[in-house]
């Protein structure tokens, strides 16, 4: 089984990280590395701590113990604005105020880059236009968020985080509630952000096979601990799937992408 690695050039690292809600510790002594310029997927059963870790990495949840380093610097030392210039976050099921348009939402992504009372600049406009273009939302820019489909809404929120122009994007279950075509669109978009813009993207994903298909790096979590980390070809094995999900499976090459494809075996065929 691969061990959680401590790589020196990772964009985000945690060491001995402990995160608790009240007195309940849900992340224990966690060491993980998110490599820069790659798509990393967090995978694991419900309640394994994926969202909690993502929120801690984003600086939205203060750890009880341990350190989180962003490019070698403790995130404790970064102001809220400095964090927002480096890390964009898409939480689960975000809700926009009633009546807000797509463009209004996307413009909010520029706040970390704008000093107090400063004027809106051409650079801000260009960043919003670019974000709308990358997410295929240009034609819908004037549409109210509450009048969009689930897939369009998700793209609008991603456009907002792209307008933020951060090198790191953390996406919490970005494909949940989307139909298959929109799930594929979204994963392609995430992969393109890595390939074309060299972003570091972390996505919490439910679907192991989708993660294996799109991620460069996977981190398998259980009970707030890393069970395995590495490229999908190395860590999507029947042993690791059993250890993480308590499911017997066959792993075969995906006939389209050659990435590992997990076929669960029912307990009583
Ligand atoms: P995952 O994303 O893997 O489903 P979570 O990080 O959401 O897991 O949850 C990890 C554990 O923390 C679960 O036991 C969950 O019940 C608990 N938890 C999550 N959010 C809260 C919260 N706001 N308050 C208390 N416990 C929470």
mmCIF file of C-alpha atoms and ligand atoms in Angstrom:
data_model
loop_
_atom_site.group_PDB
_atom_site.id
_atom_site.type_symbol
_atom_site.label_atom_id
_atom_site.label_comp_id
_atom_site.label_asym_id
_atom_site.label_seq_id
_atom_site.Cartn_x
_atom_site.Cartn_y
_atom_site.Cartn_z
ATOM 1 C CA UNK A 1 0.000 0.000 0.000
ATOM 2 C CA UNK A 2 1.446 3.426 -0.891
ATOM 3 C CA UNK A 3 2.369 5.630 2.011
ATOM 4 C CA UNK A 4 1.274 9.252 2.259
ATOM 5 C CA UNK A 5 4.203 11.152 0.816
ATOM 6 C CA UNK A 6 5.866 14.328 2.079
ATOM 7 C CA UNK A 7 7.039 15.983 -1.084
ATOM 8 C CA UNK A 8 9.084 19.168 -0.903
ATOM 9 C CA UNK A 9 7.608 20.882 -3.948
ATOM 10 C CA UNK A 10 3.942 20.345 -3.147
ATOM 11 C CA UNK A 11 1.706 23.342 -3.243
ATOM 12 C CA UNK A 12 -0.236 22.439 -0.118
ATOM 13 C CA UNK A 13 1.109 20.270 2.688
ATOM 14 C CA UNK A 14 -0.268 19.272 6.029
ATOM 15 C CA UNK A 15 1.779 17.898 8.889
ATOM 16 C CA UNK A 16 0.245 16.201 11.933
ATOM 17 C CA UNK A 17 -3.009 17.994 11.168
ATOM 18 C CA UNK A 18 -5.810 17.542 13.678
ATOM 19 C CA UNK A 19 -9.257 19.002 12.977
ATOM 20 C CA UNK A 20 -12.139 18.743 15.422
ATOM 21 C CA UNK A 21 -15.737 19.871 15.701
ATOM 22 C CA UNK A 22 -16.053 20.780 19.363
ATOM 23 C CA UNK A 23 -14.372 17.919 21.167
ATOM 24 C CA UNK A 24 -14.858 15.399 18.348
ATOM 25 C CA UNK A 25 -11.665 14.960 16.360
ATOM 26 C CA UNK A 26 -12.475 13.974 12.784
ATOM 27 C CA UNK A 27 -8.991 14.390 11.280
ATOM 28 C CA UNK A 28 -6.096 12.811 13.139
ATOM 29 C CA UNK A 29 -2.369 13.478 12.622
ATOM 30 C CA UNK A 30 -2.872 13.942 8.923
ATOM 31 C CA UNK A 31 0.148 14.234 6.653
ATOM 32 C CA UNK A 32 -0.768 14.929 3.069
ATOM 33 C CA UNK A 33 0.702 16.658 0.053
ATOM 34 C CA UNK A 34 -1.169 18.244 -2.797
ATOM 35 C CA UNK A 35 1.246 18.512 -5.728
ATOM 36 C CA UNK A 36 1.312 21.769 -7.667
ATOM 37 C CA UNK A 37 0.021 21.958 -11.248
ATOM 38 C CA UNK A 38 -1.946 18.728 -10.944
ATOM 39 C CA UNK A 39 -5.538 17.604 -10.498
ATOM 40 C CA UNK A 40 -5.784 15.874 -7.139
ATOM 41 C CA UNK A 41 -8.907 13.930 -6.155
ATOM 42 C CA UNK A 42 -9.922 13.239 -2.557
ATOM 43 C CA UNK A 43 -11.845 9.981 -2.459
ATOM 44 C CA UNK A 44 -13.283 8.036 0.452
ATOM 45 C CA UNK A 45 -16.496 6.937 2.141
ATOM 46 C CA UNK A 46 -19.056 9.412 3.465
ATOM 47 C CA UNK A 47 -17.869 10.946 6.699
ATOM 48 C CA UNK A 48 -14.183 10.161 6.046
ATOM 49 C CA UNK A 49 -13.283 13.837 6.444
ATOM 50 C CA UNK A 50 -12.838 14.926 2.826
ATOM 51 C CA UNK A 51 -14.842 18.163 3.103
ATOM 52 C CA UNK A 52 -13.381 18.917 6.514
ATOM 53 C CA UNK A 53 -9.831 18.622 5.163
ATOM 54 C CA UNK A 54 -10.723 20.756 2.146
ATOM 55 C CA UNK A 55 -12.172 23.469 4.395
ATOM 56 C CA UNK A 56 -9.060 23.360 6.591
ATOM 57 C CA UNK A 57 -6.808 23.674 3.504
ATOM 58 C CA UNK A 58 -8.863 26.693 2.442
ATOM 59 C CA UNK A 59 -8.350 28.317 5.844
ATOM 60 C CA UNK A 60 -12.102 28.172 6.556
ATOM 61 C CA UNK A 61 -11.707 25.827 9.538
ATOM 62 C CA UNK A 62 -9.004 26.363 12.132
ATOM 63 C CA UNK A 63 -7.045 23.210 12.924
ATOM 64 C CA UNK A 64 -6.788 22.004 16.527
ATOM 65 C CA UNK A 65 -3.180 21.022 15.940
ATOM 66 C CA UNK A 66 -0.571 20.633 13.203
ATOM 67 C CA UNK A 67 0.401 22.839 10.300
ATOM 68 C CA UNK A 68 -0.823 23.615 6.808
ATOM 69 C CA UNK A 69 1.746 25.006 4.408
ATOM 70 C CA UNK A 70 0.940 26.796 1.184
ATOM 71 C CA UNK A 71 4.067 26.933 -0.971
ATOM 72 C CA UNK A 72 6.126 26.325 2.139
ATOM 73 C CA UNK A 73 4.476 29.060 4.227
ATOM 74 C CA UNK A 74 2.095 28.437 7.079
ATOM 75 C CA UNK A 75 -1.390 29.613 6.135
ATOM 76 C CA UNK A 76 -1.658 31.051 9.680
ATOM 77 C CA UNK A 77 0.652 33.826 8.507
ATOM 78 C CA UNK A 78 -1.498 34.800 5.538
ATOM 79 C CA UNK A 79 -4.224 37.414 5.777
ATOM 80 C CA UNK A 80 -7.732 36.564 4.565
ATOM 81 C CA UNK A 81 -7.105 38.653 1.460
ATOM 82 C CA UNK A 82 -3.741 36.979 0.771
ATOM 83 C CA UNK A 83 -5.416 33.557 1.103
ATOM 84 C CA UNK A 84 -8.220 34.626 -1.247
ATOM 85 C CA UNK A 85 -5.616 35.704 -3.795
ATOM 86 C CA UNK A 86 -4.090 32.229 -3.719
ATOM 87 C CA UNK A 87 -6.903 29.778 -3.049
ATOM 88 C CA UNK A 88 -10.356 29.737 -4.655
ATOM 89 C CA UNK A 89 -12.974 27.531 -3.026
ATOM 90 C CA UNK A 90 -16.199 26.101 -4.372
ATOM 91 C CA UNK A 91 -18.180 24.779 -1.420
ATOM 92 C CA UNK A 92 -20.968 22.224 -1.604
ATOM 93 C CA UNK A 93 -24.314 23.651 -2.743
ATOM 94 C CA UNK A 94 -23.442 27.358 -2.645
ATOM 95 C CA UNK A 95 -26.436 29.713 -2.639
ATOM 96 C CA UNK A 96 -26.435 33.121 -4.347
ATOM 97 C CA UNK A 97 -28.623 36.019 -3.183
ATOM 98 C CA UNK A 98 -31.996 36.195 -5.010
ATOM 99 C CA UNK A 99 -31.905 38.002 -8.312
ATOM 100 C CA UNK A 100 -28.110 38.101 -8.666
ATOM 101 C CA UNK A 101 -26.956 37.777 -12.282
ATOM 102 C CA UNK A 102 -24.141 35.518 -13.461
ATOM 103 C CA UNK A 103 -21.969 38.566 -14.146
ATOM 104 C CA UNK A 104 -22.692 40.038 -10.684
ATOM 105 C CA UNK A 105 -21.568 36.766 -9.131
ATOM 106 C CA UNK A 106 -18.442 36.502 -11.261
ATOM 107 C CA UNK A 107 -17.504 40.107 -10.441
ATOM 108 C CA UNK A 108 -17.481 39.172 -6.759
ATOM 109 C CA UNK A 109 -14.493 36.966 -7.516
ATOM 110 C CA UNK A 110 -12.428 40.127 -8.038
ATOM 111 C CA UNK A 111 -12.748 41.413 -4.457
ATOM 112 C CA UNK A 112 -9.471 39.932 -3.178
ATOM 113 C CA UNK A 113 -7.624 41.838 -5.921
ATOM 114 C CA UNK A 114 -9.223 45.211 -5.297
ATOM 115 C CA UNK A 115 -7.927 47.517 -2.592
ATOM 116 C CA UNK A 116 -10.651 49.150 -0.490
ATOM 117 C CA UNK A 117 -12.527 51.939 -2.356
ATOM 118 C CA UNK A 118 -10.556 51.284 -5.555
ATOM 119 C CA UNK A 119 -12.231 51.623 -8.951
ATOM 120 C CA UNK A 120 -13.170 48.726 -11.143
ATOM 121 C CA UNK A 121 -10.350 48.329 -13.696
ATOM 122 C CA UNK A 122 -9.962 46.932 -17.199
ATOM 123 C CA UNK A 123 -8.004 44.089 -15.655
ATOM 124 C CA UNK A 124 -11.055 43.195 -13.526
ATOM 125 C CA UNK A 125 -13.290 43.235 -16.614
ATOM 126 C CA UNK A 126 -10.805 41.118 -18.570
ATOM 127 C CA UNK A 127 -10.568 38.552 -15.736
ATOM 128 C CA UNK A 128 -14.387 38.241 -15.588
ATOM 129 C CA UNK A 129 -14.685 37.945 -19.393
ATOM 130 C CA UNK A 130 -12.003 35.261 -19.408
ATOM 131 C CA UNK A 131 -13.685 33.335 -16.571
ATOM 132 C CA UNK A 132 -17.064 33.454 -18.370
ATOM 133 C CA UNK A 133 -15.414 32.284 -21.586
ATOM 134 C CA UNK A 134 -13.573 29.386 -19.946
ATOM 135 C CA UNK A 135 -16.768 28.103 -18.356
ATOM 136 C CA UNK A 136 -18.925 28.580 -21.458
ATOM 137 C CA UNK A 137 -21.097 31.130 -19.596
ATOM 138 C CA UNK A 138 -20.544 34.227 -21.783
ATOM 139 C CA UNK A 139 -23.976 33.978 -23.443
ATOM 140 C CA UNK A 140 -25.658 33.607 -20.040
ATOM 141 C CA UNK A 141 -23.831 36.468 -18.317
ATOM 142 C CA UNK A 142 -26.998 38.555 -17.799
ATOM 143 C CA UNK A 143 -29.143 35.602 -16.661
ATOM 144 C CA UNK A 144 -30.267 35.442 -13.010
ATOM 145 C CA UNK A 145 -28.517 32.667 -11.073
ATOM 146 C CA UNK A 146 -31.871 31.446 -9.720
ATOM 147 C CA UNK A 147 -33.070 30.961 -13.308
ATOM 148 C CA UNK A 148 -30.191 28.635 -14.280
ATOM 149 C CA UNK A 149 -30.117 24.834 -14.439
ATOM 150 C CA UNK A 150 -28.005 22.955 -11.850
ATOM 151 C CA UNK A 151 -25.136 22.493 -14.330
ATOM 152 C CA UNK A 152 -25.186 26.146 -15.391
ATOM 153 C CA UNK A 153 -25.253 27.274 -11.756
ATOM 154 C CA UNK A 154 -22.218 25.160 -10.989
ATOM 155 C CA UNK A 155 -20.388 26.683 -13.957
ATOM 156 C CA UNK A 156 -21.331 30.195 -12.816
ATOM 157 C CA UNK A 157 -19.802 29.515 -9.391
ATOM 158 C CA UNK A 158 -16.688 28.085 -10.994
ATOM 159 C CA UNK A 159 -16.501 31.209 -13.174
ATOM 160 C CA UNK A 160 -16.557 33.276 -9.980
ATOM 161 C CA UNK A 161 -13.656 31.311 -8.504
ATOM 162 C CA UNK A 162 -11.768 31.602 -11.823
ATOM 163 C CA UNK A 163 -12.235 35.391 -11.853
ATOM 164 C CA UNK A 164 -10.440 35.284 -8.514
ATOM 165 C CA UNK A 165 -7.350 34.218 -10.554
ATOM 166 C CA UNK A 166 -5.927 31.966 -7.852
ATOM 167 C CA UNK A 167 -3.243 29.379 -8.573
ATOM 168 C CA UNK A 168 -5.136 26.872 -6.392
ATOM 169 C CA UNK A 169 -8.783 25.798 -6.704
ATOM 170 C CA UNK A 170 -10.502 23.603 -4.129
ATOM 171 C CA UNK A 171 -13.761 22.054 -5.347
ATOM 172 C CA UNK A 172 -16.033 20.243 -2.897
ATOM 173 C CA UNK A 173 -18.082 17.607 -4.734
ATOM 174 C CA UNK A 174 -18.360 19.742 -7.882
ATOM 175 C CA UNK A 175 -20.199 17.025 -9.834
ATOM 176 C CA UNK A 176 -22.868 16.107 -7.274
ATOM 177 C CA UNK A 177 -26.420 16.767 -8.529
ATOM 178 C CA UNK A 178 -25.212 17.124 -12.123
ATOM 179 C CA UNK A 179 -26.388 14.825 -14.909
ATOM 180 C CA UNK A 180 -23.797 12.680 -16.658
ATOM 181 C CA UNK A 181 -23.111 15.098 -19.532
ATOM 182 C CA UNK A 182 -22.576 18.003 -17.127
ATOM 183 C CA UNK A 183 -20.401 15.854 -14.868
ATOM 184 C CA UNK A 184 -18.148 15.095 -17.833
ATOM 185 C CA UNK A 185 -18.113 18.770 -18.876
ATOM 186 C CA UNK A 186 -17.116 19.802 -15.400
ATOM 187 C CA UNK A 187 -14.338 17.232 -15.078
ATOM 188 C CA UNK A 188 -13.005 18.214 -18.521
ATOM 189 C CA UNK A 189 -13.058 21.850 -17.427
ATOM 190 C CA UNK A 190 -11.122 21.014 -14.242
ATOM 191 C CA UNK A 191 -8.577 18.970 -16.228
ATOM 192 C CA UNK A 192 -8.178 21.820 -18.733
ATOM 193 C CA UNK A 193 -7.544 24.338 -15.958
ATOM 194 C CA UNK A 194 -4.621 22.170 -14.917
ATOM 195 C CA UNK A 195 -3.386 21.447 -18.446
ATOM 196 C CA UNK A 196 -3.806 24.904 -19.984
ATOM 197 C CA UNK A 197 -3.488 27.285 -17.042
ATOM 198 C CA UNK A 198 -1.214 25.193 -14.809
ATOM 199 C CA UNK A 199 -3.621 25.515 -11.876
ATOM 200 C CA UNK A 200 -3.484 23.239 -8.878
ATOM 201 C CA UNK A 201 -6.952 21.749 -8.526
ATOM 202 C CA UNK A 202 -8.218 19.623 -5.652
ATOM 203 C CA UNK A 203 -11.649 18.037 -6.060
ATOM 204 C CA UNK A 204 -13.612 15.956 -3.584
ATOM 205 C CA UNK A 205 -15.189 13.300 -5.776
ATOM 206 C CA UNK A 206 -17.739 10.595 -5.026
ATOM 207 C CA UNK A 207 -17.169 8.521 -8.101
ATOM 208 C CA UNK A 208 -13.995 6.468 -7.815
ATOM 209 C CA UNK A 209 -13.891 5.737 -11.561
ATOM 210 C CA UNK A 210 -14.379 9.376 -12.480
ATOM 211 C CA UNK A 211 -11.566 10.280 -10.095
ATOM 212 C CA UNK A 212 -9.304 7.602 -11.605
ATOM 213 C CA UNK A 213 -10.081 8.890 -15.086
ATOM 214 C CA UNK A 214 -9.390 12.571 -14.530
ATOM 215 C CA UNK A 215 -7.043 12.885 -11.548
ATOM 216 C CA UNK A 216 -3.259 12.955 -11.851
ATOM 217 C CA UNK A 217 -3.012 12.255 -8.150
ATOM 218 C CA UNK A 218 -5.475 10.580 -5.799
ATOM 219 C CA UNK A 219 -5.681 10.674 -2.039
ATOM 220 C CA UNK A 220 -7.822 7.904 -0.521
ATOM 221 C CA UNK A 221 -9.131 8.802 2.903
ATOM 222 C CA UNK A 222 -10.847 6.885 5.657
ATOM 223 C CA UNK A 223 -11.672 8.003 9.198
ATOM 224 C CA UNK A 224 -9.747 11.236 8.727
ATOM 225 C CA UNK A 225 -6.546 9.466 7.665
ATOM 226 C CA UNK A 226 -4.745 8.925 4.365
ATOM 227 C CA UNK A 227 -4.908 5.257 3.401
ATOM 228 C CA UNK A 228 -3.090 5.706 0.102
ATOM 229 C CA UNK A 229 -1.845 8.513 -2.118
ATOM 230 C CA UNK A 230 -0.392 8.462 -5.607
ATOM 231 C CA UNK A 231 -1.287 8.243 -9.275
ATOM 232 C CA UNK A 232 -4.548 6.328 -9.961
ATOM 233 C CA UNK A 233 -2.680 3.487 -11.714
ATOM 234 C CA UNK A 234 -0.743 2.810 -8.523
ATOM 235 C CA UNK A 235 -3.378 3.168 -5.859
ATOM 236 C CA UNK A 236 -6.652 1.988 -7.368
ATOM 237 C CA UNK A 237 -6.120 -1.648 -6.462
ATOM 238 C CA UNK A 238 -8.595 -4.224 -5.152
ATOM 239 C CA UNK A 239 -6.758 -4.285 -1.795
ATOM 240 C CA UNK A 240 -6.912 -0.530 -1.308
ATOM 241 C CA UNK A 241 -10.554 -0.337 -2.461
ATOM 242 C CA UNK A 242 -11.412 -3.034 0.098
ATOM 243 C CA UNK A 243 -9.474 -1.232 2.828
ATOM 244 C CA UNK A 244 -11.163 2.097 2.106
ATOM 245 C CA UNK A 245 -14.711 1.139 1.066
ATOM 246 C CA UNK A 246 -15.112 -2.428 2.402
ATOM 247 C CA UNK A 247 -16.062 -3.545 -1.080
ATOM 248 C CA UNK A 248 -14.601 -6.431 -3.070
ATOM 249 C CA UNK A 249 -13.844 -5.456 -6.627
ATOM 250 C CA UNK A 250 -12.089 -6.270 -9.842
ATOM 251 C CA UNK A 251 -9.867 -3.574 -11.293
ATOM 252 C CA UNK A 252 -9.659 -3.574 -15.085
ATOM 253 C CA UNK A 253 -8.256 -1.017 -17.526
ATOM 254 C CA UNK A 254 -10.898 1.478 -18.637
ATOM 255 C CA UNK A 255 -11.405 0.545 -22.311
ATOM 256 C CA UNK A 256 -11.446 4.230 -23.322
ATOM 257 C CA UNK A 257 -8.703 5.817 -21.205
ATOM 258 C CA UNK A 258 -6.771 2.778 -19.883
ATOM 259 C CA UNK A 259 -7.072 4.246 -16.365
ATOM 260 C CA UNK A 260 -8.126 1.815 -13.614
ATOM 261 C CA UNK A 261 -11.817 0.941 -13.642
ATOM 262 C CA UNK A 262 -13.271 -0.502 -10.454
ATOM 263 C CA UNK A 263 -15.994 -3.110 -10.909
ATOM 264 C CA UNK A 264 -17.554 -3.946 -7.536
ATOM 265 C CA UNK A 265 -18.301 -7.612 -6.860
ATOM 266 C CA UNK A 266 -21.605 -8.162 -5.032
ATOM 267 C CA UNK A 267 -21.283 -10.077 -1.749
ATOM 268 C CA UNK A 268 -23.879 -12.675 -2.934
ATOM 269 C CA UNK A 269 -23.896 -12.897 -6.720
HETATM 270 P P1 LIG B 1 -16.903 13.668 3.989
HETATM 271 O O1 LIG B 1 -16.694 14.943 3.249
HETATM 272 O O2 LIG B 1 -15.808 12.666 3.750
HETATM 273 O O3 LIG B 1 -18.256 13.062 3.789
HETATM 274 P P2 LIG B 1 -16.970 15.340 6.342
HETATM 275 O O4 LIG B 1 -15.687 16.071 6.369
HETATM 276 O O5 LIG B 1 -18.180 16.064 5.833
HETATM 277 O O6 LIG B 1 -16.778 13.963 5.551
HETATM 278 O O7 LIG B 1 -17.310 14.802 7.801
HETATM 279 C C1 LIG B 1 -16.353 14.146 8.615
HETATM 280 C C2 LIG B 1 -16.967 13.922 9.968
HETATM 281 O O8 LIG B 1 -17.183 15.171 10.601
HETATM 282 C C3 LIG B 1 -18.320 13.209 9.935
HETATM 283 O O9 LIG B 1 -18.380 12.348 11.036
HETATM 284 C C4 LIG B 1 -19.300 14.356 10.076
HETATM 285 O O10 LIG B 1 -20.482 13.917 10.718
HETATM 286 C C5 LIG B 1 -18.546 15.348 10.953
HETATM 287 N N1 LIG B 1 -18.914 16.743 10.667
HETATM 288 C C6 LIG B 1 -18.862 17.359 9.466
HETATM 289 N N2 LIG B 1 -19.247 18.655 9.579
HETATM 290 C C7 LIG B 1 -19.552 18.858 10.884
HETATM 291 C C8 LIG B 1 -20.003 19.975 11.634
HETATM 292 N N3 LIG B 1 -20.205 21.164 11.049
HETATM 293 N N4 LIG B 1 -20.213 19.804 12.954
HETATM 294 C C9 LIG B 1 -19.996 18.613 13.551
HETATM 295 N N5 LIG B 1 -19.552 17.513 12.911
HETATM 296 C C10 LIG B 1 -19.336 17.620 11.590
#
